[in-house]
Amino acid sequence: MKLQTTVLAALAACFLSPAMAAAPLGAIAQPSAADIPKQCDAAIAVARSRIEKIKTLPLQKVNAKTVLHAWNVLDMGLQDMGGPVGLLAETSPDPEVRKAAEACDLKLSALPNEYLQSEALFQRVKALKVSDPIDVMARQSILDDFEERGVNLSADKRERAKAIFERLDKLSQDFARAVRDVDTKLAYPEAALQGIPPGALANRVKDAKGNYIFSLDYPEYEAIMSNVQVESTRKEYWTAFQRRGGQDNLALMQEAIKLRLELAQLMGQTNFADWTIKRRMAGSAQAVTRFLDEVQGKVEALERKELDELRVEKVAFTGDKDAQLKRWDVQFYQQRLKKSRYSVDQNVVRAQFPTDPTIAWMMKVTSTLYGVQFKENKSLPVWQSDVRAYDVFDSADGKYISSFYLDLFPRDGKYKHAAAFPVRGVSTLAGRTPASVLVTNFSREGFDQRELETLFHEFGHVMHGVLSKTRYTLNAGTGVKRDFVEAPSQMYEDWSRRPESLALFAQVCPTCKPIDPQLIERMNASRAFGKGIQYARQRLYAAFDMALHTPKVVDPMQAWIDLEAKTPLGYEATTMVPASFGHLMGGYQAGYYGYMWSEVLALDMRSAFAKNAMDTHVGTRYRKLILERGGERPPAELVEAFLQRKSSSEAFFKEISGL
Ligand SMILES: [Zn+2]
């Protein structure tokens, strides 16, 4: 899930240039590299004049319309520039567009430092008296943003805070670019690739010596790490992958951590984690640490047991009774174990889920569940030829709701992970319809089990964005508390494997190989293995994040080594995991715990579909009570309204204990 670092993300913006006003519904602006700077400056100028108008309001004229509605117009204007450039910076195939988009992104990110530090503007929002609960939430969220930017500080501290915010935005961008632009290539002779599926070699470019060339993109990572029998190949490839970002990114992260601590101290707090988490669901760093300890307690023994089982696999495969399990072995022996124990071969799964029918199936499942219809719209402009655009209509009245885009496959200079970009947030007040973009790096050879889950996960975010119907853009879709944002997406992963949803596959592709129910059963049974390894790793990432954001400045690499060394597989020399850990530089700092925190709610909400994943009655309630409401109500209240009871962590702890 992609979230921008600045307040602009939670807010949202839309500068209606004459050209865009004429654009079809759902279109995302595609300015050229030459046009971006001009449009960017114009958007900022318009925003400044809107800010000035609110700032100079006579206090007796302060009301919901003059402040909140005007604020919404400001947000929309900024988002209409910021949404597209944020997307293009990470996905445009043209390096010049990426560069211009990044420059604009930095300018837009700097703007809130101006107006959210303005006392006059702050006074106007504070003076606003509202009683409608949505207005109350919106007002409070804007006041929080003022506080976060340091409006209450003395003038010199305010200046320093501003400089820190600007520098943090730059560090975040430099870090992301380094990962996006990684062009490491490794070449292997066929003998070093024994076990790799033939599809991964077909059409692959070779070097002068006839060696196959591999990049570090996900599909290639999967093909090698899951299948190649030659340990030295896996070790070399895995190590290169773990070094993405390099020393330069470690230095950027170190600087960011120092600046975040300084920022928290400027704000009168002892550390960045406390300062940040007090505005989230968890409420305090202490609550997070307690939660992470509880997770560790539940998964520790299971992780060791699973790793032992993988070691036994390795001993059997290599014939070396003293063989030790290494990090580059984990995925390979998990695949072997799942093949032998559960008869699940990911290459068979891939053949069962070809790309186009699987996308059509996921859409069928989603549209049926939520009572909407998706139609491909070939007239919407796209930034790359294989990006597809769709419109969303309400099945009940046929009305247009929103649009979304799918950018599925890897290419050079593209964002390397999987994410949903909330390019445009809804505002019912303004009659504004939303648009989101799914950006992934899937294989073109169909989906394996993990990719299926990722597809549904990211599409869960997309639906949160495009089905949301909030009054204000700042509350739209994924504009929820950071430690709730993953709940709808994690919940939706389950629809990739439920018999009720899979039953619809034949409807979208009557000519496809029918879904083998036994394969699905075996896939689901195979999920029982690996939970300890998976959640122990998630706990480690979250604990690392918390360690970086506590009272003392630490060296991120050393902190990582210290923590990873205490895990059963230890730390592998020369690897530098933090150097590509983009979450901690791009919005999830002191927030990585949010994945598991959200999962508690995700699995609890999923229990409402326990009997039938395709229960459209429950689906419609979920759409209305969770997706449509975005951040208009506190997450705990949303979940309680949907479940008609207080939320419980029982389902989550059952899941991670492998029960
Ligand atoms: Zn996500």
XYZ file of C-alpha atoms and ligand atoms in Angstrom:
660
model
C 0.000 0.000 0.000
C 1.448 3.283 -1.096
C 0.913 6.246 1.160
C 2.564 9.573 0.701
C 4.541 10.908 3.618
C 2.935 14.245 3.931
C -0.342 15.544 5.168
C -1.260 15.854 1.491
C -1.950 12.163 1.442
C -4.622 12.235 4.092
C -5.912 15.451 2.656
C -6.360 15.456 -1.080
C -6.392 17.877 -3.917
C -7.771 18.920 -7.267
C -6.676 21.813 -9.413
C -9.225 22.025 -12.177
C -7.314 23.389 -15.130
C -9.513 24.128 -18.159
C -8.030 21.101 -19.937
C -8.891 18.803 -17.055
C -12.388 20.157 -16.637
C -13.090 18.826 -20.113
C -11.471 15.444 -19.402
C -13.754 12.394 -19.240
C -14.945 11.203 -15.840
C -12.308 9.062 -14.209
C -9.437 10.395 -16.317
C -6.090 10.905 -14.603
C -4.156 13.873 -15.936
C -1.046 12.885 -17.911
C 0.905 16.121 -18.204
C 4.126 16.068 -20.220
C 7.505 16.691 -18.593
C 7.435 20.212 -20.027
C 3.934 20.965 -18.735
C 4.346 19.627 -15.191
C 6.329 22.611 -13.782
C 3.868 25.160 -15.171
C 0.806 23.283 -13.997
C 2.429 22.657 -10.640
C 3.166 26.343 -10.048
C -0.334 27.283 -11.173
C -1.889 24.752 -8.780
C 0.188 26.141 -5.928
C -0.776 29.725 -6.793
C -4.472 28.787 -6.800
C -4.056 26.972 -3.486
C -2.336 30.004 -1.942
C -5.192 32.267 -2.946
C -7.705 29.830 -1.451
C -5.692 29.688 1.772
C -5.535 33.489 1.886
C -9.306 33.680 1.641
C -9.861 31.402 4.649
C -7.064 33.075 6.584
C -8.557 36.537 6.244
C -12.155 35.563 7.081
C -13.684 37.821 9.723
C -14.078 35.569 12.789
C -17.849 36.140 12.896
C -18.076 34.675 9.391
C -16.397 31.412 10.337
C -18.755 28.495 9.691
C -18.769 25.022 8.126
C -19.203 26.469 4.676
C -16.543 29.170 4.834
C -13.967 26.920 6.507
C -14.619 23.187 5.994
C -16.146 23.452 2.542
C -13.451 25.886 1.472
C -10.815 23.565 2.940
C -12.265 20.745 0.873
C -11.891 22.841 -2.295
C -8.285 23.551 -1.317
C -7.599 19.837 -0.753
C -9.217 18.834 -4.022
C -7.225 21.391 -5.978
C -3.943 20.202 -4.507
C -4.844 16.577 -5.031
C -5.695 17.130 -8.676
C -2.058 18.016 -9.161
C -0.496 15.859 -6.417
C -2.395 12.646 -7.217
C -1.273 12.363 -10.838
C 2.307 13.510 -10.202
C 2.650 11.135 -7.238
C 1.592 8.318 -9.547
C 3.689 9.406 -12.532
C 6.808 9.818 -10.380
C 6.628 6.091 -9.602
C 5.174 4.673 -12.825
C 5.820 6.830 -15.875
C 7.921 4.991 -18.466
C 9.496 8.369 -19.353
C 12.402 9.295 -17.024
C 11.882 12.998 -17.796
C 8.265 12.802 -16.628
C 9.351 10.965 -13.463
C 11.905 13.697 -12.773
C 9.471 16.574 -13.341
C 6.812 14.782 -11.296
C 9.238 14.313 -8.403
C 10.143 18.003 -8.446
C 6.464 18.976 -8.361
C 5.777 16.438 -5.629
C 8.422 18.108 -3.432
C 6.944 21.566 -4.010
C 3.454 20.332 -3.169
C 4.719 18.537 -0.068
C 6.344 21.768 1.137
C 3.135 23.777 0.887
C 1.485 22.453 4.096
C 4.560 23.684 5.992
C 3.406 27.165 5.021
C -0.277 27.073 5.732
C -0.348 24.553 8.586
C 2.017 26.797 10.495
C -0.140 29.868 9.973
C -1.573 31.126 13.250
C -4.249 33.161 11.491
C -5.484 30.125 9.613
C -5.305 27.996 12.770
C -7.442 30.590 14.585
C -10.153 30.298 11.920
C -10.368 26.505 12.252
C -10.279 26.690 16.053
C -13.057 29.286 16.075
C -15.272 27.040 13.987
C -18.229 25.610 15.923
C -19.775 22.497 14.419
C -22.011 19.798 15.837
C -22.490 17.413 12.927
C -20.269 14.380 13.736
C -18.613 14.339 10.277
C -17.828 18.033 10.540
C -16.499 17.511 14.059
C -14.158 14.744 12.804
C -12.998 16.855 9.847
C -12.317 19.899 12.039
C -10.388 17.795 14.539
C -8.342 16.132 11.839
C -7.341 19.535 10.421
C -6.457 20.796 13.913
C -4.288 17.698 14.424
C -2.489 18.483 11.175
C -1.761 22.013 12.404
C -0.384 20.619 15.620
C 1.701 18.058 13.767
C 3.290 20.795 11.659
C 4.204 22.796 14.758
C 1.742 25.691 14.696
C 2.046 25.987 18.481
C 5.825 26.366 18.450
C 7.846 29.538 18.816
C 8.852 31.175 15.534
C 12.416 29.816 15.480
C 11.318 26.269 16.327
C 8.633 26.509 13.667
C 11.273 27.409 11.094
C 13.376 24.441 12.151
C 10.360 22.094 11.958
C 9.624 23.360 8.481
C 13.191 22.714 7.368
C 13.014 19.209 8.845
C 9.750 18.369 7.074
C 11.159 19.531 3.772
C 14.342 17.563 4.226
C 12.372 14.421 5.225
C 10.323 14.656 2.028
C 13.495 14.880 -0.012
C 15.089 11.919 1.805
C 11.974 9.844 1.240
C 11.992 10.619 -2.462
C 15.710 9.903 -2.899
C 15.301 6.604 -1.058
C 12.346 5.498 -3.213
C 14.118 6.474 -6.425
C 17.184 4.418 -5.535
C 15.035 1.301 -5.066
C 12.941 1.980 -8.179
C 16.028 2.485 -10.340
C 17.948 -0.597 -9.159
C 19.233 -2.163 -12.356
C 21.425 -4.932 -10.960
C 21.639 -7.815 -13.418
C 22.888 -11.303 -12.678
C 23.792 -13.854 -15.336
C 23.683 -17.630 -14.931
C 24.413 -20.596 -17.179
C 21.606 -23.114 -17.520
C 23.380 -25.551 -15.191
C 23.234 -22.996 -12.349
C 19.472 -22.668 -12.822
C 18.490 -26.294 -12.482
C 14.851 -26.591 -11.381
C 13.654 -23.254 -12.762
C 10.340 -23.474 -14.673
C 10.915 -23.435 -18.460
C 8.608 -20.391 -18.748
C 11.131 -18.321 -16.780
C 13.832 -19.043 -19.396
C 11.769 -18.782 -22.566
C 12.508 -15.471 -24.357
C 15.017 -14.481 -21.669
C 17.885 -12.307 -22.881
C 21.336 -13.962 -22.768
C 24.764 -12.389 -22.489
C 27.646 -12.996 -24.919
C 28.616 -16.188 -23.082
C 25.097 -17.596 -23.411
C 24.225 -16.999 -19.734
C 20.658 -16.062 -18.895
C 20.297 -12.523 -17.545
C 18.062 -11.822 -14.541
C 16.994 -8.557 -12.944
C 15.848 -8.221 -9.324
C 12.157 -7.785 -10.256
C 9.661 -9.849 -8.262
C 8.712 -12.460 -10.901
C 12.398 -13.261 -11.385
C 13.008 -13.339 -7.646
C 10.140 -15.812 -7.265
C 11.293 -18.005 -10.136
C 14.799 -18.330 -8.707
C 14.193 -18.417 -4.961
C 11.335 -20.927 -5.150
C 12.736 -23.291 -7.747
C 16.473 -23.210 -8.362
C 18.120 -26.249 -6.813
C 21.668 -24.892 -6.922
C 22.285 -23.342 -3.524
C 25.122 -21.063 -4.661
C 22.813 -19.440 -7.233
C 20.099 -18.822 -4.656
C 22.646 -17.460 -2.213
C 24.187 -15.037 -4.702
C 20.847 -13.836 -6.076
C 19.239 -13.506 -2.634
C 22.227 -11.563 -1.308
C 22.088 -9.118 -4.235
C 18.377 -8.655 -3.580
C 19.004 -7.931 0.108
C 21.522 -5.240 -0.811
C 19.159 -3.121 -2.920
C 19.458 0.548 -2.050
C 22.989 0.078 -0.706
C 25.032 2.274 1.622
C 23.506 5.434 0.164
C 20.031 4.477 1.304
C 21.316 3.479 4.737
C 22.736 6.981 5.077
C 19.394 8.512 4.035
C 17.572 6.413 6.608
C 20.058 7.343 9.333
C 19.538 11.033 8.609
C 15.748 10.637 8.594
C 15.794 8.946 11.999
C 17.878 11.746 13.504
C 15.576 14.376 12.051
C 12.435 12.609 13.252
C 13.794 12.490 16.799
C 14.693 16.173 16.624
C 11.206 16.930 15.323
C 9.520 15.017 18.138
C 11.722 16.838 20.663
C 10.873 20.211 19.114
C 7.244 19.267 19.717
C 8.017 18.597 23.363
C 7.954 14.800 23.109
C 10.693 12.400 24.094
C 10.603 10.305 20.955
C 9.107 10.024 17.491
C 7.148 6.816 18.122
C 5.148 8.289 21.011
C 4.553 11.531 19.170
C 3.240 9.707 16.100
C 1.303 6.860 17.670
C -0.704 9.071 20.000
C -2.709 10.130 16.924
C -3.357 6.508 15.887
C -5.656 3.726 17.030
C -2.973 2.114 19.194
C -2.599 5.378 21.157
C 0.912 4.859 22.533
C 4.256 3.246 21.764
C 3.816 1.238 24.940
C 0.596 -0.328 23.628
C 2.409 -1.247 20.415
C 5.312 -2.842 22.254
C 2.892 -4.853 24.376
C 1.089 -6.038 21.256
C 4.342 -7.013 19.519
C 5.475 -8.936 22.606
C 2.192 -10.810 22.610
C 2.658 -11.714 18.944
C 6.198 -12.899 19.613
C 4.989 -15.058 22.488
C 2.447 -16.729 20.215
C 4.702 -17.392 17.223
C 8.176 -18.057 18.597
C 7.825 -21.794 19.157
C 5.938 -22.307 15.906
C 8.649 -20.508 13.938
C 11.352 -22.774 15.378
C 9.297 -25.880 14.680
C 8.725 -24.863 11.066
C 12.381 -24.001 10.512
C 13.343 -27.406 11.912
C 11.016 -29.061 9.446
C 12.610 -27.120 6.583
C 16.052 -28.176 7.776
C 14.927 -31.808 7.647
C 13.847 -31.160 4.028
C 17.281 -29.762 3.278
C 19.041 -32.737 4.831
C 16.916 -35.085 2.738
C 17.456 -33.097 -0.471
C 21.207 -32.546 -0.120
C 22.036 -35.834 1.594
C 24.144 -33.830 4.051
C 23.023 -34.765 7.539
C 24.736 -31.697 9.018
C 23.142 -29.265 6.572
C 22.151 -25.938 8.142
C 19.148 -24.009 6.970
C 20.082 -20.587 5.555
C 17.898 -17.624 4.711
C 18.179 -18.277 0.952
C 16.851 -21.796 1.616
C 13.593 -20.861 3.313
C 11.449 -20.213 0.263
C 12.942 -23.083 -1.743
C 12.385 -25.726 0.937
C 8.963 -24.339 1.787
C 7.973 -24.970 -1.820
C 9.368 -28.489 -1.669
C 7.628 -29.209 1.612
C 4.351 -27.852 0.322
C 4.750 -29.983 -2.770
C 5.486 -33.167 -0.866
C 3.198 -32.651 2.116
C 0.259 -30.872 0.488
C 0.858 -31.627 -3.216
C 0.839 -27.925 -3.987
C 3.109 -26.935 -6.824
C 3.099 -23.180 -7.442
C 3.770 -23.778 -11.121
C 0.553 -25.817 -11.278
C -1.246 -23.012 -9.413
C 0.055 -20.540 -11.995
C -1.318 -22.660 -14.831
C -4.679 -22.778 -13.064
C -4.833 -18.974 -12.775
C -3.911 -17.390 -16.133
C -3.646 -13.581 -16.037
C -6.687 -12.310 -17.951
C -9.322 -14.784 -16.725
C -8.070 -14.321 -13.155
C -8.428 -10.548 -13.340
C -11.923 -10.995 -14.829
C -12.767 -13.433 -12.030
C -11.561 -11.106 -9.272
C -13.732 -8.374 -10.761
C -16.718 -10.694 -10.968
C -16.272 -11.662 -7.306
C -15.911 -8.054 -6.200
C -18.743 -6.643 -8.274
C -21.118 -9.406 -7.146
C -20.203 -9.007 -3.491
C -20.606 -5.223 -3.393
C -23.431 -4.775 -5.888
C -21.429 -2.856 -8.490
C -20.432 -3.329 -12.120
C -17.027 -2.824 -13.755
C -16.641 -1.899 -17.408
C -13.338 -1.475 -19.195
C -13.028 2.074 -20.528
C -10.574 2.234 -23.408
C -11.086 5.953 -23.905
C -9.338 6.899 -20.644
C -5.720 7.939 -21.206
C -3.067 5.645 -19.716
C 0.648 6.228 -19.005
C 1.785 2.936 -20.495
C 0.242 0.781 -23.185
C -0.619 -2.261 -21.057
C -2.319 -0.279 -18.282
C -6.080 -0.918 -18.261
C -8.793 1.477 -17.102
C -12.234 0.570 -15.723
C -15.361 2.441 -14.700
C -17.469 1.416 -11.712
C -21.277 1.613 -11.798
C -23.848 0.945 -9.105
C -25.833 -2.203 -9.989
C -28.929 -0.815 -8.268
C -29.369 2.291 -10.411
C -26.684 1.993 -13.090
C -25.073 5.273 -12.001
C -21.366 5.947 -12.517
C -19.457 5.803 -9.220
C -15.742 5.920 -9.970
C -12.820 4.592 -12.024
C -9.721 2.532 -11.396
C -6.620 1.462 -13.287
C -4.537 -1.696 -13.277
C -0.784 -1.389 -13.927
C 0.155 -5.035 -13.419
C 3.593 -5.893 -14.799
C 7.198 -4.896 -14.054
C 9.252 -2.556 -16.250
C 12.406 -0.490 -15.850
C 12.108 2.554 -13.613
C 8.720 1.477 -12.231
C 7.811 1.197 -8.557
C 9.061 -2.257 -7.506
C 6.494 -3.306 -4.923
C 2.702 -3.724 -4.913
C 0.543 -0.752 -3.974
C -2.721 1.060 -4.459
C -2.341 4.767 -5.284
C -5.344 6.795 -4.110
C -4.969 9.318 -6.913
C -8.278 11.098 -6.398
C -10.456 10.994 -3.297
C -14.223 11.303 -3.342
C -16.180 14.264 -1.985
C -19.959 13.948 -2.088
C -20.172 17.591 -1.101
C -18.378 18.599 -4.286
C -19.883 15.882 -6.493
C -16.353 14.588 -6.956
C -15.883 10.957 -7.986
C -12.805 8.967 -6.939
C -10.071 7.153 -8.888
C -7.435 4.696 -7.640
C -4.611 2.821 -9.307
C -3.337 -0.664 -8.602
C 0.417 -0.894 -9.238
C 2.027 -4.326 -9.058
C 4.884 -6.373 -10.478
C 3.191 -9.646 -11.375
C 4.462 -12.374 -13.648
C 2.812 -12.479 -17.064
C 2.628 -16.274 -16.728
C -0.426 -16.308 -14.462
C -0.758 -16.059 -10.678
C 0.774 -18.212 -7.985
C -0.779 -18.417 -4.515
C 1.116 -15.436 -3.127
C 0.375 -13.259 -6.152
C -3.326 -14.113 -5.912
C -3.324 -12.890 -2.327
C -1.443 -9.740 -3.313
C -3.902 -9.066 -6.134
C -6.878 -9.270 -3.785
C -5.037 -7.333 -1.077
C -4.278 -4.363 -3.312
C -7.702 -4.525 -4.912
C -9.131 -4.305 -1.378
C -7.352 -0.929 -1.067
C -8.604 0.109 -4.502
C -12.211 -0.670 -3.497
C -11.748 1.272 -0.261
C -10.782 4.223 -2.448
C -13.312 3.974 -5.242
C -16.417 2.861 -3.316
C -15.979 5.444 -0.610
C -18.634 8.159 -0.360
C -17.372 10.634 2.171
C -18.457 14.238 2.408
C -14.885 15.552 2.479
C -11.913 14.446 0.453
C -9.707 14.379 3.540
C -11.743 11.425 4.868
C -11.966 9.625 1.526
C -11.377 5.865 1.310
C -7.922 5.038 2.611
C -7.751 8.395 4.423
C -8.209 6.503 7.680
C -5.895 6.055 10.670
C -2.645 4.513 9.466
C -3.034 1.482 11.720
C -6.476 0.759 10.249
C -5.662 1.272 6.579
C -4.586 -2.357 5.999
C -7.742 -3.893 7.466
C -9.968 -3.898 4.343
C -7.099 -5.106 2.161
C -5.959 -7.877 4.486
C -9.528 -9.026 4.934
C -10.029 -9.225 1.187
C -7.053 -11.595 0.691
C -9.361 -14.351 1.871
C -11.571 -14.024 -1.205
C -8.665 -15.318 -3.322
C -9.056 -18.759 -1.765
C -12.658 -19.244 -0.658
C -14.690 -21.982 -2.402
C -17.677 -19.620 -2.680
C -15.709 -17.013 -4.626
C -13.794 -19.588 -6.671
C -17.117 -21.071 -7.759
C -17.549 -17.976 -9.969
C -14.390 -18.669 -11.979
C -16.142 -20.853 -14.547
C -18.626 -18.050 -15.250
C -15.943 -15.660 -16.465
C -13.956 -18.257 -18.365
C -16.009 -21.239 -19.566
C -13.100 -22.330 -21.782
C -10.499 -22.261 -18.972
C -9.374 -25.382 -17.239
C -12.052 -25.815 -14.530
C -10.819 -24.919 -11.053
C -9.703 -28.104 -9.382
C -11.446 -28.073 -5.971
C -8.886 -30.502 -4.600
C -6.048 -28.188 -5.594
C -7.796 -25.352 -3.751
C -8.287 -27.540 -0.712
C -4.629 -28.478 -0.755
C -3.591 -24.819 -1.260
C -5.657 -23.820 1.745
C -4.299 -26.685 3.840
C -0.765 -25.676 2.863
C -1.340 -22.237 4.397
C -1.135 -23.909 7.778
C 2.600 -24.215 7.210
C 4.784 -21.130 7.401
C 2.666 -18.953 9.691
C 5.300 -18.962 12.416
C 8.003 -17.909 9.947
C 5.796 -15.263 8.377
C 4.504 -13.590 11.529
C 7.841 -13.780 13.320
C 9.287 -11.836 10.372
C 6.487 -9.268 10.498
C 7.091 -8.901 14.229
C 10.807 -8.381 13.553
C 10.138 -5.625 10.987
C 7.750 -3.887 13.377
C 10.170 -4.204 16.317
C 12.963 -2.788 14.142
C 10.751 0.173 13.207
C 9.980 0.802 16.888
C 13.678 0.512 17.813
C 14.532 3.245 15.308
C 11.975 5.642 16.705
C 12.599 5.496 20.428
C 14.521 8.072 22.519
C 18.056 7.492 21.341
C 19.423 7.854 17.847
C 20.543 4.505 16.536
C 22.381 3.415 13.439
C 19.686 1.624 11.414
C 22.048 -1.000 10.051
C 23.475 -1.818 13.469
C 19.978 -1.896 14.988
C 18.901 -4.326 12.267
C 21.941 -6.562 12.779
C 21.338 -6.637 16.550
C 17.704 -7.658 16.125
C 18.131 -10.094 13.255
C 21.085 -11.767 14.975
C 18.730 -12.803 17.771
C 16.426 -14.682 15.365
C 16.864 -18.412 14.745
C 18.464 -17.906 11.305
C 20.597 -14.971 12.415
C 22.069 -12.168 10.355
C 23.806 -12.888 7.025
C 26.963 -10.875 6.426
C 26.843 -8.125 3.765
C 23.047 -7.984 3.556
C 21.387 -4.628 4.250
C 17.649 -5.114 4.561
C 16.969 -1.553 5.839
C 18.366 -0.086 2.584
C 15.257 -1.113 0.652
C 12.756 -0.979 3.519
C 10.739 1.751 1.819
C 7.864 1.566 4.298
C 10.011 3.235 6.945
C 10.826 6.125 4.620
C 7.430 6.510 3.018
C 4.636 6.717 5.544
C 4.883 3.636 7.760
C 7.626 4.982 10.074
C 6.570 4.148 13.635
C 3.679 2.491 11.813
C 4.829 -0.851 10.451
C 3.130 -2.537 13.412
C -0.074 -1.308 11.737
C -0.074 -4.308 9.406
C -0.639 -6.735 12.254
C -2.718 -4.262 14.241
C -5.054 -3.908 11.226
C -5.074 -7.645 10.722
C -6.700 -8.099 14.116
C -9.635 -6.073 12.798
C -9.425 -7.606 9.322
C -9.837 -11.143 10.603
C -12.530 -10.102 13.019
C -14.518 -8.432 10.217
C -13.938 -11.453 7.981
C -15.726 -13.596 10.549
C -18.982 -11.896 9.485
C -18.560 -13.776 6.186
C -17.704 -17.049 7.924
C -20.590 -19.018 6.484
C -20.547 -17.600 2.973
C -17.875 -15.351 1.478
C -20.320 -14.392 -1.291
C -23.148 -13.351 1.019
C -24.208 -10.208 -0.814
C -26.284 -9.022 2.125
C -23.195 -8.914 4.359
C -21.154 -7.552 1.410
C -23.553 -4.657 0.953
C -23.488 -3.869 4.672
C -19.697 -3.930 4.595
C -19.664 -1.591 1.594
C -22.021 0.848 3.327
C -20.614 0.704 6.853
C -16.870 0.375 6.229
C -15.827 1.179 2.657
C -18.174 4.096 2.052
C -17.394 5.775 5.344
C -13.608 6.048 4.883
C -12.263 8.067 7.822
C -15.530 9.790 8.691
C -15.815 7.860 11.931
C -13.141 6.444 14.245
C -12.142 2.924 13.034
C -13.213 1.181 16.239
C -16.722 2.623 15.820
C -16.890 1.602 12.164
C -15.941 -1.966 12.994
C -18.353 -2.106 15.890
C -21.192 -0.842 13.709
C -20.452 -3.540 11.137
C -19.981 -6.424 13.577
C -22.669 -5.176 15.974
C -20.310 -5.955 18.838
C -16.946 -4.803 20.190
C -13.983 -6.071 18.159
C -11.921 -8.978 19.424
C -8.376 -10.219 18.749
C -9.373 -13.873 19.049
C -9.493 -14.606 15.291
C -6.074 -13.000 14.767
C -4.263 -14.908 17.499
C -5.857 -18.120 16.305
C -4.633 -17.439 12.777
C -1.019 -16.621 13.710
C -0.701 -19.580 16.047
C -1.411 -21.821 13.056
C -4.596 -23.146 14.613
Zn -1.694 -2.911 1.889
